[in-house]
Amino acid sequence: MDRVALRGLKARGHHGVFPREREEGQTFIVDLVLSLDTRPAAASDDLAKTVHYGVVAEEVVGIVQGEPVDLIETLAERIAQNCLKHDAVREVEVVVHKPDAPITVPFDDVTITITRSRV
């Protein structure tokens, strides 16, 4: 499988279990690795035979900005399922970063990483 990666997609969302997270929102960062066979697109130089990563990026930002969920695990799953709706994508790795998580000790980042594929 070939891979198309999108790193550092940023959007403001209102996800979390605490009222403050839901009310004020915070920045989430998403990294994606889309696994697919790029040979048909390369041979024909045809965008329709690969994944349009610009469209995927817009969809991911829309999910982050959309309906709030309690857990970043749920957010990552929604993103993964959306990516797999693109015909060319066979597998996706999703990393959701929550750098402003409500933790009382110094930290750099909190992430969840999931991998999903077509069954």
Coordinates of N, CA and C in Angstrom, one line a residue:
M1 N 0.8 -1.2 0.0 CA 0.0 0.0 0.0 C 0.9 1.3 0.0
D2 N 0.4 2.2 -0.7 CA 1.1 3.5 -0.7 C 0.4 4.3 0.4
R3 N 1.0 5.5 0.7 CA 0.4 6.3 1.8 C 0.4 7.7 1.4
V4 N -0.7 8.4 1.7 CA -0.9 9.8 1.6 C -1.1 10.3 3.0
A5 N -0.2 11.2 3.5 CA -0.3 11.7 4.9 C -0.7 13.2 4.9
L6 N -1.6 13.5 5.8 CA -2.0 14.9 6.1 C -1.6 15.1 7.6
R7 N -0.8 16.1 7.9 CA -0.3 16.3 9.2 C -0.7 17.7 9.7
G8 N -1.2 17.8 10.9 CA -1.4 19.1 11.6 C -2.7 19.8 11.2
L9 N -3.7 19.0 10.8 CA -5.0 19.7 10.5 C -5.6 20.2 11.8
K10 N -5.8 21.5 11.9 CA -6.3 22.2 13.1 C -7.7 22.7 13.0
A11 N -8.4 22.5 14.1 CA -9.8 23.0 14.1 C -10.2 23.1 15.6
R12 N -11.1 24.0 15.8 CA -11.7 24.2 17.1 C -12.9 23.4 17.3
G13 N -13.0 22.6 18.4 CA -14.1 21.8 18.7 C -14.5 21.9 20.1
H14 N -15.7 21.4 20.4 CA -16.2 21.5 21.8 C -16.4 20.1 22.4
H15 N -15.4 19.3 22.2 CA -15.4 17.9 22.7 C -14.8 17.8 24.1
G16 N -15.3 16.9 24.9 CA -14.8 16.7 26.2 C -15.9 16.3 27.2
V17 N -15.5 15.8 28.4 CA -16.5 15.5 29.4 C -16.9 16.6 30.3
F18 N -16.0 17.6 30.4 CA -16.3 18.7 31.3 C -17.0 19.8 30.7
P19 N -17.9 20.5 31.5 CA -18.7 21.6 30.9 C -17.9 22.7 30.3
R20 N -16.8 23.0 30.9 CA -15.9 24.1 30.4 C -15.4 23.7 28.9
E21 N -15.1 22.4 28.7 CA -14.6 22.0 27.4 C -15.8 22.2 26.4
R22 N -17.0 21.9 26.8 CA -18.1 22.0 25.9 C -18.5 23.4 25.6
E23 N -18.4 24.3 26.6 CA -18.7 25.7 26.5 C -17.7 26.5 25.7
E24 N -16.4 26.4 26.1 CA -15.4 27.2 25.6 C -14.7 26.6 24.3
G25 N -14.7 25.3 24.2 CA -14.1 24.7 23.1 C -12.5 24.7 23.2
Q26 N -11.9 24.1 22.3 CA -10.4 24.1 22.3 C -9.9 23.6 21.0
T27 N -8.6 23.8 20.7 CA -8.0 23.4 19.4 C -7.7 21.9 19.5
F28 N -8.1 21.2 18.4 CA -7.7 19.8 18.2 C -6.9 19.7 16.9
I29 N -5.9 18.8 16.9 CA -5.0 18.7 15.8 C -5.1 17.2 15.3
V30 N -5.3 17.0 14.0 CA -5.5 15.7 13.5 C -4.4 15.4 12.4
D31 N -3.8 14.2 12.6 CA -2.9 13.7 11.6 C -3.5 12.4 11.0
L32 N -3.4 12.3 9.7 CA -3.9 11.1 9.0 C -2.9 10.5 8.1
V33 N -2.9 9.2 8.0 CA -2.2 8.4 7.0 C -3.2 7.6 6.3
L34 N -3.4 7.9 5.0 CA -4.4 7.2 4.2 C -3.6 6.1 3.3
S35 N -4.0 4.9 3.4 CA -3.3 3.8 2.7 C -4.2 3.5 1.5
L36 N -3.5 3.5 0.3 CA -4.2 3.2 -1.0 C -3.2 2.8 -2.0
D37 N -3.7 2.3 -3.1 CA -2.9 2.0 -4.3 C -2.9 3.2 -5.2
T38 N -1.8 3.8 -5.3 CA -1.7 5.1 -6.1 C -1.3 4.8 -7.6
R39 N -1.0 3.5 -7.9 CA -0.6 3.2 -9.3 C -1.6 3.6 -10.4
P40 N -2.9 3.3 -10.2 CA -3.8 3.7 -11.2 C -3.8 5.2 -11.5
A41 N -3.7 6.0 -10.4 CA -3.7 7.4 -10.6 C -2.4 7.9 -11.2
A42 N -1.3 7.3 -10.8 CA 0.0 7.7 -11.4 C 0.1 7.4 -12.9
A43 N -0.5 6.2 -13.3 CA -0.4 5.8 -14.7 C -1.3 6.7 -15.6
S44 N -2.4 7.1 -15.0 CA -3.3 7.9 -15.9 C -3.2 9.4 -15.6
D45 N -2.5 9.8 -14.5 CA -2.5 11.2 -14.1 C -3.9 11.7 -13.8
D46 N -4.7 10.9 -13.2 CA -6.1 11.2 -13.0 C -6.5 11.3 -11.5
L47 N -6.9 12.4 -11.1 CA -7.3 12.6 -9.7 C -8.4 11.7 -9.2
A48 N -9.3 11.4 -10.1 CA -10.4 10.5 -9.8 C -10.0 9.1 -9.4
K49 N -8.8 8.7 -9.7 CA -8.3 7.4 -9.4 C -7.5 7.3 -8.1
T50 N -7.5 8.4 -7.3 CA -6.8 8.5 -6.0 C -7.7 9.1 -5.0
V51 N -7.2 9.6 -3.9 CA -8.0 10.3 -2.9 C -7.7 11.8 -3.0
H52 N -8.7 12.6 -3.0 CA -8.5 14.0 -3.0 C -8.3 14.5 -1.6
Y53 N -7.0 14.7 -1.3 CA -6.7 15.0 0.1 C -7.2 16.4 0.6
G54 N -7.4 17.3 -0.3 CA -8.0 18.6 0.0 C -9.5 18.4 0.5
V55 N -10.2 17.5 -0.2 CA -11.6 17.2 0.3 C -11.6 16.5 1.6
V56 N -10.7 15.5 1.8 CA -10.6 14.8 3.1 C -10.3 15.8 4.2
A57 N -9.3 16.7 4.0 CA -9.0 17.7 5.0 C -10.2 18.6 5.4
E58 N -11.0 19.0 4.4 CA -12.2 19.8 4.7 C -13.2 19.0 5.5
E59 N -13.3 17.7 5.2 CA -14.3 16.9 5.9 C -13.8 16.6 7.3
V60 N -12.6 16.4 7.5 CA -12.0 16.2 8.9 C -12.3 17.4 9.7
V61 N -11.9 18.6 9.2 CA -12.2 19.8 10.0 C -13.6 20.0 10.3
G62 N -14.5 19.7 9.4 CA -16.0 19.7 9.6 C -16.4 18.8 10.7
I63 N -15.8 17.6 10.8 CA -16.1 16.7 11.9 C -15.6 17.2 13.2
V64 N -14.4 17.8 13.3 CA -13.9 18.3 14.5 C -14.8 19.5 15.0
Q65 N -15.2 20.4 14.0 CA -16.0 21.5 14.4 C -17.5 21.1 14.6
G66 N -17.9 19.9 14.3 CA -19.3 19.5 14.3 C -19.7 19.1 15.7
E67 N -20.7 18.1 15.7 CA -21.3 17.6 16.9 C -20.3 17.2 18.0
P68 N -20.5 17.8 19.2 CA -19.5 17.4 20.2 C -19.7 16.0 20.7
V69 N -18.6 15.4 21.1 CA -18.6 14.1 21.8 C -17.8 14.2 23.0
D70 N -17.9 13.2 23.9 CA -17.2 13.2 25.2 C -15.7 12.9 25.0
L71 N -15.5 11.8 24.2 CA -14.2 11.2 24.1 C -13.4 11.5 22.8
I72 N -12.1 11.7 22.9 CA -11.4 11.8 21.6 C -11.3 10.5 20.9
E73 N -11.5 9.4 21.6 CA -11.7 8.1 20.9 C -12.8 8.1 20.0
T74 N -13.9 8.6 20.4 CA -15.1 8.7 19.5 C -14.9 9.7 18.3
L75 N -14.2 10.8 18.6 CA -13.9 11.7 17.5 C -13.0 11.0 16.5
A76 N -11.9 10.3 16.9 CA -11.0 9.6 16.0 C -11.8 8.6 15.2
E77 N -12.7 7.8 15.8 CA -13.5 6.8 15.1 C -14.4 7.5 14.0
R78 N -15.0 8.6 14.3 CA -15.8 9.3 13.3 C -14.9 9.7 12.1
I79 N -13.8 10.2 12.4 CA -12.9 10.7 11.4 C -12.4 9.5 10.5
A80 N -12.1 8.4 11.1 CA -11.6 7.2 10.4 C -12.7 6.7 9.5
Q81 N -14.0 6.6 10.0 CA -15.1 6.1 9.2 C -15.3 7.0 8.0
N82 N -15.2 8.3 8.2 CA -15.4 9.2 7.1 C -14.3 9.0 6.0
C83 N -13.1 8.8 6.4 CA -12.0 8.6 5.5 C -12.2 7.3 4.6
L84 N -12.7 6.3 5.3 CA -12.9 5.0 4.6 C -14.1 5.1 3.6
K85 N -14.9 6.1 3.6 CA -15.9 6.3 2.6 C -15.4 6.7 1.3
H86 N -14.1 7.1 1.2 CA -13.5 7.4 -0.1 C -13.1 6.1 -0.7
D87 N -13.5 5.8 -1.9 CA -13.3 4.6 -2.6 C -11.9 4.1 -2.6
A88 N -10.9 5.0 -2.8 CA -9.5 4.6 -3.0 C -8.9 4.2 -1.7
V89 N -9.4 4.7 -0.6 CA -8.8 4.5 0.8 C -9.1 3.1 1.3
R90 N -8.1 2.3 1.5 CA -8.2 1.0 2.1 C -8.0 0.9 3.6
E91 N -7.2 1.8 4.1 CA -6.9 1.8 5.5 C -6.5 3.2 5.9
V92 N -6.8 3.6 7.1 CA -6.5 4.9 7.6 C -5.9 4.8 9.1
E93 N -4.9 5.6 9.3 CA -4.4 5.8 10.7 C -4.8 7.2 11.0
V94 N -5.4 7.4 12.2 CA -5.9 8.7 12.7 C -5.2 9.0 14.0
V95 N -4.6 10.1 14.1 CA -4.1 10.6 15.4 C -4.8 11.9 15.7
V96 N -5.5 11.9 16.9 CA -6.1 13.1 17.3 C -5.3 13.7 18.5
H97 N -4.9 14.9 18.4 CA -4.1 15.6 19.5 C -5.1 16.5 20.2
K98 N -4.9 16.5 21.5 CA -5.7 17.4 22.4 C -4.7 18.1 23.3
P99 N -4.0 19.1 22.7 CA -2.9 19.8 23.4 C -3.3 20.6 24.6
D100 N -4.6 21.0 24.7 CA -5.1 21.8 25.8 C -6.0 21.0 26.7
A101 N -5.8 19.7 26.8 CA -6.6 18.8 27.7 C -6.5 19.3 29.1
P102 N -7.6 19.1 29.8 CA -7.7 19.6 31.2 C -6.9 18.7 32.2
I103 N -5.6 18.8 32.2 CA -4.8 18.0 33.0 C -4.1 19.0 34.0
T104 N -3.9 18.7 35.2 CA -3.4 19.6 36.2 C -1.9 19.6 36.4
V105 N -1.2 18.8 35.6 CA 0.3 18.8 35.6 C 0.8 19.2 34.3
P106 N 2.1 19.7 34.2 CA 2.6 20.1 32.9 C 2.7 18.9 31.9
F107 N 2.3 19.1 30.7 CA 2.4 18.1 29.6 C 2.5 18.8 28.3
D108 N 2.9 18.0 27.3 CA 3.0 18.6 25.9 C 1.8 18.3 25.1
D109 N 1.2 17.1 25.2 CA 0.1 16.7 24.3 C -0.6 15.5 24.9
V110 N -1.8 15.3 24.5 CA -2.5 14.0 24.7 C -3.0 13.6 23.3
T111 N -2.8 12.3 23.0 CA -3.2 11.8 21.7 C -3.9 10.5 21.8
I112 N -4.7 10.2 20.8 CA -5.2 8.8 20.6 C -4.9 8.5 19.1
T113 N -4.4 7.3 18.9 CA -4.1 6.8 17.6 C -4.9 5.5 17.3
I114 N -5.6 5.5 16.2 CA -6.4 4.4 15.8 C -6.0 4.0 14.3
T115 N -6.2 2.8 14.0 CA -6.0 2.3 12.6 C -7.3 1.5 12.3
R116 N -7.9 1.9 11.2 CA -9.1 1.2 10.7 C -8.9 0.8 9.2
S117 N -9.5 -0.3 8.8 CA -9.4 -0.7 7.4 C -10.8 -1.2 7.0
R118 N -10.9 -1.4 5.7 CA -12.1 -1.9 5.1 C -12.1 -3.4 5.5
V119 N -13.3 -3.9 5.9 CA -13.4 -5.3 6.3 C -13.7 -6.1 5.0

